Structures are given as structure tokens and as C-alpha cells.
Amino acid sequence: MTEIGAKVTNILGAVARDGAVRAGRGLSGLVGQEISIHVPNVRMGTKGDACDAVGGEEAVVLGAYLGMSGDIEGHVMLLFPERRALECVDLMYGEPVGTTTEPDDLAMSAVAELGNIVGSAFVNALADHVRLILHPSPPTVVHDMAIALVETIYAEILSRGSEVVMIDTIFEDPNGKTAGLLIVAPDPLCIARIEELAA
Amino acid sequence: MTAPVGEGRRTAVGIGQVAVTKDPSAVLVAYGLGSCVGVTMFDPAARVVGMVHVLLPHCEGKEAGPNEPGRYADSGLDALVARMSELGARKSRIIVKAAGGASVLGAANAEKFKIGARNAEAIKERLRHHSLRLAAEDLGGTRGRTMEVHCATGRTFVRTAASVPNEL
């Protein structure tokens, strides 16, 4: 990795940690008990890397998508292997992990709210770090094969020539923990802005 | 109709790839087509089968690159037709099928993410350029699809996440 590339990753790491703190606070407030969010790893990745991180190309994943608009545009997607998403739903409802076994309406609603909190927290943290005005869209629940979702984001950003940022995201409460992947595909202008700040 | 699971030698045709074969044991598979479109071609007389996995609609003068000749609908279909012809296929006999082009991020984002619809339209446009037409299609919608073609028969199957395959 180039020096500038390492600095960009460092800035994105700081954004992710800040976003995780904000999201943990929001989520804990929503569910009425402490849920902490950790982001141990932030990296730039290919579509294949993103799929591998959630179980493989054909793995059925559940999560939420948010668009990012304002001074720049981008995409944010929180993805879990289906079972992991249901574990996160259990954390949100204060149930022992493994209680929710089907992605029913209640589970989908919880995933939408989870995506809203985590995605918005990241977008707001990014906006503060790069000093741009950014607005997250309302969340859309996604439930499909991993590659179908990742490829759509990839196609969208490829027409602009950018890469995706992958943030491993761990959710933890006293009852247990589970992990997902936050994929952020910013406008190339956003990366350029971060490079400016990193220089 | 359900595809015989596990039958044949399965070859994944990744994003941007073009595959053509006369091997009757081969099964060409495009996994998880979202906004991408998979196109299969089969010449029953020459027993040639091909598949392209298209990512974007138009090359607009850009080179697709040697590893991704099927990246764009226009140049990708040109490459597939050329390679089918090299193995003895004739356009007049080729049966074409297509699947994918979905808006997997939901109907609410379909207007924003037009890539799937634009891919599907670009495929049809390029097929007209080659005087080919779709014999069957499963395009659009909001679900990702996996598409496969069996080289021995040209039979093509499509399935969505956790569903059984349907013959196209």
C-alpha cells in the first residue's frame, strides 16, 4: 500500500471507530440496554473479498442499504450472513442469541432499524471528518445472494471508477455477540477529499 | 422444471467473463446475477454453447481488458458471438436466452439504480445488431438469480436465492 493509501485507510479507520461509537450509543438507547459495536478491521476490498466476508458469493445475506447524498454521493450497505442477522435481531430484542430463527416481518423491521442506526452513524461520522454535508437515505432491507447485492453497488461505482471500503463490524451485549460487514462505496470525490486531508 | 443437481462439470462464468465450449459434460454457471445480465447461446446443430456475464451496458470506447471481455453488453456480446462462430456456430441457428438485470436494492431504489434495466436494454439492442433475438428471458424484478446452461442439451435454468431452479 502506498503512503497515501495507508493514510486514507487510517482516516477511514478513525471514521469507522467514531461511527461505531455513535451507532452503539444509538442502538443502546433504542433497545434500552448496552450494545457495543467494534470495528477491528477496515480495508479496501474487491467484490470477491466483500462476498467472502459474508459467507461467499451465493450465501444468502440479510442487511440494509442506505444511499448517501449531499455534497457527494455514495452507498452504504450493512450485510450479515442470514443467521448472523437474526442473531443481531436477538441482541436488539434482548433475547438469547438463537431465539429468532426466521426472517419474519419483525426481524426485517429490526434489521432496517439496525441499518438505519449503523449506516447513518457512519455517514454522519464521515461527514464530520471530511467536513462535507452528507445525508443518509431511509434504509432498504436487502435479502439476497451476496454477489447479487455487492455486484450492483460495484457496477454503480465502477461507472465512476472507485473501490469499496469494507468495515468488519462486531455487535456485542451481555447475552452474546455477532458480526456483520459494513460496505461503504463513496463517490471518488470523497476519496479525493480524504486524500487531500491525508496529504 | 428442476435442473439435475450436480450433473456435469460446472464452470463458473464470473463477472465480465465469456465462456464457449463444445464439451458435452460442461455446465456453464453465472452465480448471483443482480444488476448483471447473463446471456446464453446454443447452436443445437454445431453443439456449441456459450455464456457471457455482463456488468455494464456500453463500453463507450473503453477497452474491456483481456480478463473481462464480457464486461460491457455491447462488446461482450460481440465477443460471445465471435467465439461461438469460431467453434462452428451459425447465427441463424443460435438460441439466445438472458437472465438478470434486477434492482436488488429494492423497488424504492430502482429509479436510482438503473444499471439492471440499462444492461437488459443494451443486451437487446446488441442482439438486434447481430440479427439475433431472445428465445426466452427472465429479466428485471428485484431478486438476484443464478443462471446455468447445460452444454449437452442447451437447457438453461434460473434460480433465485434459496429457490429451486426453473427452466428458461
Short mmCIF file of C-alpha atoms in Angstrom, two decimals:
data_model
loop_
_atom_site.label_atom_id
_atom_site.label_comp_id
_atom_site.label_asym_id
_atom_site.label_seq_id
_atom_site.Cartn_x
_atom_site.Cartn_y
_atom_site.Cartn_z
CA MET A 1 0.00 0.00 0.00
CA THR A 2 1.24 3.50 -0.81
CA GLU A 3 1.85 6.01 1.95
CA ILE A 4 -1.19 7.98 0.85
CA GLY A 5 -3.20 4.74 0.67
CA ALA A 6 -2.21 3.90 4.25
CA LYS A 7 -3.18 7.39 5.40
CA VAL A 8 -6.57 7.11 3.67
CA THR A 9 -7.16 3.77 5.39
CA ASN A 10 -6.16 5.34 8.72
CA ILE A 11 -8.66 8.16 8.24
CA LEU A 12 -11.39 5.68 7.26
CA GLY A 13 -10.48 3.66 10.36
CA ALA A 14 -10.96 6.74 12.52
CA VAL A 15 -14.30 7.42 10.79
CA ALA A 16 -15.39 3.81 11.36
CA ARG A 17 -14.46 3.91 15.07
CA ASP A 18 -16.25 7.22 15.53
CA GLY A 19 -19.28 5.85 13.64
CA ALA A 20 -19.23 2.69 15.77
CA VAL A 21 -19.30 4.71 19.00
CA ARG A 22 -22.22 6.79 17.72
CA ALA A 23 -24.06 3.71 16.45
CA GLY A 24 -23.51 1.85 19.73
CA ARG A 25 -24.93 4.81 21.64
CA GLY A 26 -27.97 5.00 19.32
CA LEU A 27 -28.59 1.28 19.42
CA SER A 28 -28.24 1.07 23.20
CA GLY A 29 -30.68 3.95 23.56
CA LEU A 30 -33.16 2.23 21.25
CA VAL A 31 -33.12 -1.19 22.91
CA GLY A 32 -32.65 0.06 26.48
CA GLN A 33 -29.51 -1.93 27.22
CA GLU A 34 -25.83 -1.60 26.45
CA ILE A 35 -24.83 -2.83 23.00
CA SER A 36 -21.28 -2.08 22.00
CA ILE A 37 -20.02 -2.04 18.42
CA HIS A 38 -16.40 -2.72 17.49
CA VAL A 39 -14.73 -2.23 14.12
CA PRO A 40 -11.50 -4.23 14.35
CA ASN A 41 -10.67 -4.10 10.66
CA VAL A 42 -11.10 -1.51 7.90
CA ARG A 43 -9.81 -2.24 4.40
CA MET A 44 -10.35 -1.52 0.75
CA GLY A 45 -11.67 -4.61 -0.99
CA THR A 46 -12.88 -6.20 -4.20
CA LYS A 47 -16.37 -7.57 -4.71
CA GLY A 48 -14.98 -11.05 -4.11
CA ASP A 49 -13.46 -10.01 -0.77
CA ALA A 50 -16.79 -8.48 0.31
CA CYS A 51 -18.68 -11.68 -0.56
CA ASP A 52 -16.12 -13.90 1.17
CA ALA A 53 -16.53 -11.82 4.33
CA VAL A 54 -20.23 -12.71 4.50
CA GLY A 55 -20.02 -16.37 3.55
CA GLY A 56 -19.36 -16.50 -0.20
CA GLU A 57 -20.93 -15.32 -3.42
CA GLU A 58 -24.08 -17.41 -3.22
CA ALA A 59 -24.55 -17.07 0.54
CA VAL A 60 -27.96 -15.66 1.41
CA VAL A 61 -27.34 -12.41 3.24
CA LEU A 62 -29.65 -10.08 5.09
CA GLY A 63 -28.99 -6.43 5.76
CA ALA A 64 -29.84 -2.88 4.86
CA TYR A 65 -28.86 -0.41 2.16
CA LEU A 66 -28.67 3.37 2.54
CA GLY A 67 -27.87 5.91 -0.14
CA MET A 68 -25.65 8.85 0.67
CA SER A 69 -26.35 12.25 -0.88
CA GLY A 70 -25.40 15.90 -0.35
CA ASP A 71 -22.03 17.34 -1.38
CA ILE A 72 -21.10 13.89 -2.70
CA GLU A 73 -22.93 10.64 -3.36
CA GLY A 74 -22.25 7.14 -2.20
CA HIS A 75 -23.65 3.87 -0.93
CA VAL A 76 -23.64 2.17 2.45
CA MET A 77 -24.69 -1.44 2.97
CA LEU A 78 -24.67 -3.41 6.21
CA LEU A 79 -24.65 -7.13 5.39
CA PHE A 80 -24.80 -10.26 7.52
CA PRO A 81 -24.95 -13.92 6.69
CA GLU A 82 -28.67 -14.56 7.32
CA ARG A 83 -28.08 -16.42 10.59
CA ARG A 84 -25.85 -13.63 11.90
CA ALA A 85 -28.50 -11.03 11.08
CA LEU A 86 -31.04 -12.99 13.08
CA GLU A 87 -28.58 -13.13 15.98
CA CYS A 88 -28.33 -9.35 15.81
CA VAL A 89 -32.12 -9.14 15.90
CA ASP A 90 -31.98 -11.18 19.12
CA LEU A 91 -29.50 -8.70 20.60
CA MET A 92 -31.84 -5.86 19.71
CA TYR A 93 -34.84 -7.54 21.33
CA GLY A 94 -32.81 -8.56 24.38
CA GLU A 95 -33.34 -12.26 23.63
CA PRO A 96 -30.70 -15.00 23.90
CA VAL A 97 -28.85 -15.44 20.60
CA GLY A 98 -30.60 -18.15 18.55
CA THR A 99 -34.15 -17.20 19.58
CA THR A 100 -35.10 -15.72 16.18
CA THR A 101 -34.96 -18.40 13.51
CA GLU A 102 -36.87 -16.87 10.57
CA PRO A 103 -36.56 -13.50 8.80
CA ASP A 104 -40.17 -12.57 9.57
CA ASP A 105 -41.65 -9.05 9.46
CA LEU A 106 -40.48 -8.28 12.99
CA ALA A 107 -36.93 -9.36 12.17
CA MET A 108 -36.91 -7.38 8.91
CA SER A 109 -38.10 -4.30 10.76
CA ALA A 110 -35.30 -4.69 13.31
CA VAL A 111 -32.72 -5.12 10.52
CA ALA A 112 -33.99 -1.93 8.84
CA GLU A 113 -33.61 -0.03 12.11
CA LEU A 114 -30.18 -1.53 12.69
CA GLY A 115 -29.08 -0.49 9.20
CA ASN A 116 -30.52 2.96 9.77
CA ILE A 117 -28.64 3.47 13.03
CA VAL A 118 -25.31 1.99 11.93
CA GLY A 119 -25.38 3.40 8.39
CA SER A 120 -26.46 6.88 9.48
CA ALA A 121 -23.86 6.94 12.26
CA PHE A 122 -21.13 6.12 9.77
CA VAL A 123 -22.35 8.69 7.21
CA ASN A 124 -22.53 11.38 9.91
CA ALA A 125 -19.04 10.48 11.19
CA LEU A 126 -17.72 10.61 7.62
CA ALA A 127 -19.36 14.00 7.05
CA ASP A 128 -17.71 15.40 10.18
CA HIS A 129 -14.27 14.00 9.32
CA VAL A 130 -14.23 15.20 5.70
CA ARG A 131 -16.19 18.38 6.53
CA LEU A 132 -18.84 17.83 3.86
CA ILE A 133 -22.63 17.85 4.02
CA LEU A 134 -23.86 14.26 3.69
CA HIS A 135 -27.35 12.87 4.16
CA PRO A 136 -28.20 9.18 4.57
CA SER A 137 -31.37 7.96 2.83
CA PRO A 138 -34.00 5.87 4.66
CA PRO A 139 -32.89 2.22 4.85
CA THR A 140 -33.99 -0.50 2.44
CA VAL A 141 -33.86 -4.07 3.73
CA VAL A 142 -31.91 -6.35 1.38
CA HIS A 143 -32.18 -10.14 1.44
CA ASP A 144 -30.50 -11.93 -1.42
CA MET A 145 -27.40 -13.71 -2.67
CA ALA A 146 -24.31 -11.77 -1.56
CA ILE A 147 -22.83 -11.33 -5.01
CA ALA A 148 -26.09 -10.01 -6.46
CA LEU A 149 -26.09 -7.17 -3.91
CA VAL A 150 -22.37 -6.43 -3.95
CA GLU A 151 -22.23 -6.56 -7.75
CA THR A 152 -24.98 -3.92 -8.03
CA ILE A 153 -23.03 -1.49 -5.85
CA TYR A 154 -19.84 -2.44 -7.69
CA ALA A 155 -21.45 -1.77 -11.10
CA GLU A 156 -22.70 1.59 -9.89
CA ILE A 157 -19.31 2.76 -8.61
CA LEU A 158 -17.35 1.17 -11.43
CA SER A 159 -19.01 3.53 -13.84
CA ARG A 160 -17.20 6.16 -11.77
CA GLY A 161 -14.02 4.16 -11.12
CA SER A 162 -13.89 3.70 -7.37
CA GLU A 163 -13.41 0.95 -4.79
CA VAL A 164 -15.42 -0.25 -1.81
CA VAL A 165 -14.40 0.17 1.82
CA MET A 166 -15.04 -2.88 3.99
CA ILE A 167 -15.54 -2.49 7.73
CA ASP A 168 -15.81 -5.60 9.90
CA THR A 169 -18.47 -4.77 12.47
CA ILE A 170 -18.95 -6.68 15.72
CA PHE A 171 -22.06 -6.20 17.85
CA GLU A 172 -21.85 -7.26 21.48
CA ASP A 173 -24.10 -7.22 24.54
CA PRO A 174 -24.06 -9.24 27.80
CA ASN A 175 -26.01 -12.06 26.05
CA GLY A 176 -23.54 -12.61 23.26
CA LYS A 177 -22.03 -11.17 20.12
CA THR A 178 -22.32 -11.38 16.36
CA ALA A 179 -20.61 -9.88 13.34
CA GLY A 180 -21.50 -8.23 10.06
CA LEU A 181 -19.84 -6.28 7.30
CA LEU A 182 -20.37 -2.60 6.57
CA ILE A 183 -19.62 -1.84 2.93
CA VAL A 184 -19.12 1.78 2.01
CA ALA A 185 -18.80 2.83 -1.60
CA PRO A 186 -18.11 6.53 -1.66
CA ASP A 187 -18.03 8.79 -4.64
CA PRO A 188 -14.43 9.10 -5.96
CA LEU A 189 -14.67 12.77 -4.95
CA CYS A 190 -14.96 11.63 -1.34
CA ILE A 191 -11.78 9.53 -1.60
CA ALA A 192 -10.07 12.51 -3.27
CA ARG A 193 -11.19 14.69 -0.36
CA ILE A 194 -9.81 12.18 2.17
CA GLU A 195 -6.55 12.03 0.19
CA GLU A 196 -6.38 15.82 0.41
CA LEU A 197 -6.80 15.63 4.16
CA ALA A 198 -4.24 12.80 4.37
CA ALA A 199 -1.60 14.67 2.35
CA MET B 1 -38.50 -27.70 -14.41
CA THR B 2 -35.81 -28.71 -11.97
CA ALA B 3 -32.20 -28.92 -13.11
CA PRO B 4 -30.40 -32.18 -12.39
CA VAL B 5 -28.31 -31.03 -9.44
CA GLY B 6 -24.65 -31.98 -9.55
CA GLU B 7 -24.77 -33.22 -13.13
CA GLY B 8 -21.91 -32.21 -15.40
CA ARG B 9 -18.67 -30.33 -14.95
CA ARG B 10 -19.64 -26.92 -13.59
CA THR B 11 -17.62 -23.93 -14.74
CA ALA B 12 -18.27 -20.56 -13.13
CA VAL B 13 -18.52 -17.69 -15.57
CA GLY B 14 -17.56 -14.69 -13.44
CA ILE B 15 -18.38 -11.05 -13.94
CA GLY B 16 -17.06 -9.87 -17.28
CA GLN B 17 -16.17 -13.36 -18.49
CA VAL B 18 -17.08 -15.07 -21.74
CA ALA B 19 -17.09 -18.88 -21.96
CA VAL B 20 -17.68 -21.06 -25.01
CA THR B 21 -17.43 -24.83 -25.19
CA LYS B 22 -18.29 -27.96 -27.17
CA ASP B 23 -17.65 -30.20 -24.15
CA PRO B 24 -20.97 -32.02 -23.64
CA SER B 25 -20.23 -32.60 -19.95
CA ALA B 26 -19.82 -28.89 -19.19
CA VAL B 27 -22.32 -26.76 -17.32
CA LEU B 28 -21.67 -23.02 -17.50
CA VAL B 29 -22.90 -21.09 -14.45
CA ALA B 30 -23.24 -17.37 -13.69
CA TYR B 31 -23.71 -17.07 -9.94
CA GLY B 32 -25.75 -14.37 -8.28
CA LEU B 33 -26.71 -12.11 -11.15
CA GLY B 34 -28.03 -8.89 -9.61
CA SER B 35 -27.96 -5.94 -11.96
CA CYS B 36 -25.64 -8.02 -14.16
CA VAL B 37 -27.14 -9.93 -17.08
CA GLY B 38 -26.20 -13.46 -18.11
CA VAL B 39 -26.71 -14.39 -21.76
CA THR B 40 -26.53 -17.97 -23.01
CA MET B 41 -26.20 -19.06 -26.63
CA PHE B 42 -26.70 -22.57 -28.01
CA ASP B 43 -26.32 -23.89 -31.53
CA PRO B 44 -28.05 -27.30 -31.48
CA ALA B 45 -26.52 -28.38 -34.79
CA ALA B 46 -22.91 -27.47 -34.03
CA ARG B 47 -23.44 -28.44 -30.33
CA VAL B 48 -21.74 -25.25 -29.19
CA VAL B 49 -22.74 -23.46 -26.01
CA GLY B 50 -21.62 -20.08 -24.71
CA MET B 51 -22.28 -17.66 -21.90
CA VAL B 52 -21.38 -14.05 -21.12
CA HIS B 53 -21.75 -12.35 -17.71
CA VAL B 54 -22.29 -8.65 -18.41
CA LEU B 55 -21.65 -5.97 -15.77
CA LEU B 56 -22.30 -2.66 -17.54
CA PRO B 57 -24.31 -1.58 -20.59
CA HIS B 58 -21.95 0.17 -23.00
CA CYS B 59 -18.19 0.23 -23.48
CA GLU B 60 -18.33 3.78 -24.91
CA GLY B 61 -14.95 3.28 -26.49
CA LYS B 62 -13.33 1.82 -23.35
CA GLU B 63 -11.31 -1.38 -23.64
CA ALA B 64 -12.90 -4.25 -21.72
CA GLY B 65 -9.50 -5.76 -20.86
CA PRO B 66 -8.27 -9.27 -21.68
CA ASN B 67 -9.61 -10.79 -18.47
CA GLU B 68 -13.06 -9.25 -18.75
CA PRO B 69 -14.09 -9.37 -22.42
CA GLY B 70 -17.72 -9.58 -21.33
CA ARG B 71 -17.69 -6.58 -19.01
CA TYR B 72 -19.91 -4.49 -21.32
CA ALA B 73 -23.10 -5.63 -23.04
CA ASP B 74 -22.12 -4.42 -26.48
CA SER B 75 -18.50 -5.60 -26.71
CA GLY B 76 -19.27 -8.65 -24.56
CA LEU B 77 -21.97 -9.90 -26.92
CA ASP B 78 -19.68 -9.23 -29.88
CA ALA B 79 -17.03 -11.39 -28.19
CA LEU B 80 -19.50 -14.18 -27.43
CA VAL B 81 -20.87 -14.26 -30.99
CA ALA B 82 -17.32 -14.26 -32.42
CA ARG B 83 -16.21 -17.13 -30.19
CA MET B 84 -19.38 -19.13 -30.92
CA SER B 85 -18.64 -18.70 -34.65
CA GLU B 86 -15.03 -19.84 -34.17
CA LEU B 87 -16.37 -23.14 -32.80
CA GLY B 88 -18.69 -23.62 -35.77
CA ALA B 89 -21.92 -21.98 -34.61
CA ARG B 90 -24.08 -20.13 -37.12
CA LYS B 91 -26.10 -17.09 -36.17
CA SER B 92 -29.16 -18.45 -37.98
CA ARG B 93 -29.26 -21.43 -35.58
CA ILE B 94 -28.24 -19.79 -32.31
CA ILE B 95 -30.82 -19.86 -29.50
CA VAL B 96 -30.31 -16.95 -27.10
CA LYS B 97 -31.57 -16.67 -23.52
CA ALA B 98 -30.96 -13.99 -20.89
CA ALA B 99 -31.48 -13.55 -17.16
CA GLY B 100 -30.66 -10.88 -14.56
CA GLY B 101 -30.89 -7.12 -14.78
CA ALA B 102 -32.65 -6.88 -11.41
CA SER B 103 -32.96 -3.99 -8.97
CA VAL B 104 -31.82 -5.97 -5.95
CA LEU B 105 -31.71 -2.91 -3.71
CA GLY B 106 -35.49 -2.79 -3.76
CA ALA B 107 -38.20 -1.13 -5.78
CA ALA B 108 -37.63 2.11 -3.85
CA ASN B 109 -34.11 2.36 -5.31
CA ALA B 110 -34.97 1.05 -8.79
CA GLU B 111 -35.13 4.56 -10.22
CA LYS B 112 -31.70 5.37 -8.76
CA PHE B 113 -30.01 2.11 -9.71
CA LYS B 114 -30.93 1.81 -13.35
CA ILE B 115 -27.94 -0.36 -14.19
CA GLY B 116 -30.00 -3.56 -14.34
CA ALA B 117 -32.61 -2.14 -16.69
CA ARG B 118 -29.94 -0.44 -18.78
CA ASN B 119 -27.99 -3.70 -19.03
CA ALA B 120 -31.10 -5.56 -20.20
CA GLU B 121 -31.89 -2.90 -22.78
CA ALA B 122 -28.29 -2.83 -24.02
CA ILE B 123 -28.34 -6.63 -24.42
CA LYS B 124 -31.50 -6.50 -26.54
CA GLU B 125 -30.12 -3.64 -28.60
CA ARG B 126 -26.87 -5.51 -29.34
CA LEU B 127 -28.73 -8.71 -30.16
CA ARG B 128 -30.75 -6.77 -32.75
CA HIS B 129 -27.45 -5.52 -34.18
CA HIS B 130 -26.45 -9.18 -34.65
CA SER B 131 -29.90 -10.10 -36.03
CA LEU B 132 -30.45 -12.34 -33.01
CA ARG B 133 -33.48 -12.37 -30.74
CA LEU B 134 -34.20 -13.67 -27.27
CA ALA B 135 -35.92 -17.05 -27.26
CA ALA B 136 -36.53 -16.71 -23.51
CA GLU B 137 -35.76 -14.19 -20.80
CA ASP B 138 -36.02 -13.70 -17.06
CA LEU B 139 -35.06 -10.05 -16.70
CA GLY B 140 -35.84 -7.29 -14.21
CA GLY B 141 -37.57 -7.71 -10.86
CA THR B 142 -35.89 -7.31 -7.50
CA ARG B 143 -34.28 -10.72 -6.91
CA GLY B 144 -30.77 -11.94 -7.67
CA ARG B 145 -30.52 -15.00 -9.90
CA THR B 146 -28.10 -17.81 -10.68
CA MET B 147 -28.21 -18.96 -14.31
CA GLU B 148 -26.78 -22.13 -15.81
CA VAL B 149 -26.70 -23.74 -19.22
CA HIS B 150 -26.12 -27.45 -19.84
CA CYS B 151 -23.92 -27.93 -22.84
CA ALA B 152 -25.20 -31.36 -23.83
CA THR B 153 -28.72 -30.09 -24.33
CA GLY B 154 -28.59 -26.29 -24.27
CA ARG B 155 -31.16 -26.37 -21.48
CA THR B 156 -30.95 -23.24 -19.36
CA PHE B 157 -32.04 -22.91 -15.74
CA VAL B 158 -32.51 -19.92 -13.45
CA ARG B 159 -32.97 -19.85 -9.71
CA THR B 160 -33.22 -17.16 -7.06
CA ALA B 161 -31.82 -17.32 -3.51
CA ALA B 162 -32.93 -20.50 -1.75
CA SER B 163 -35.34 -21.45 -4.56
CA VAL B 164 -35.38 -24.46 -6.89
CA PRO B 165 -34.17 -23.90 -10.46
CA ASN B 166 -36.70 -23.17 -13.21
CA GLU B 167 -36.07 -23.93 -16.86
CA LEU B 168 -35.88 -20.85 -19.04
#
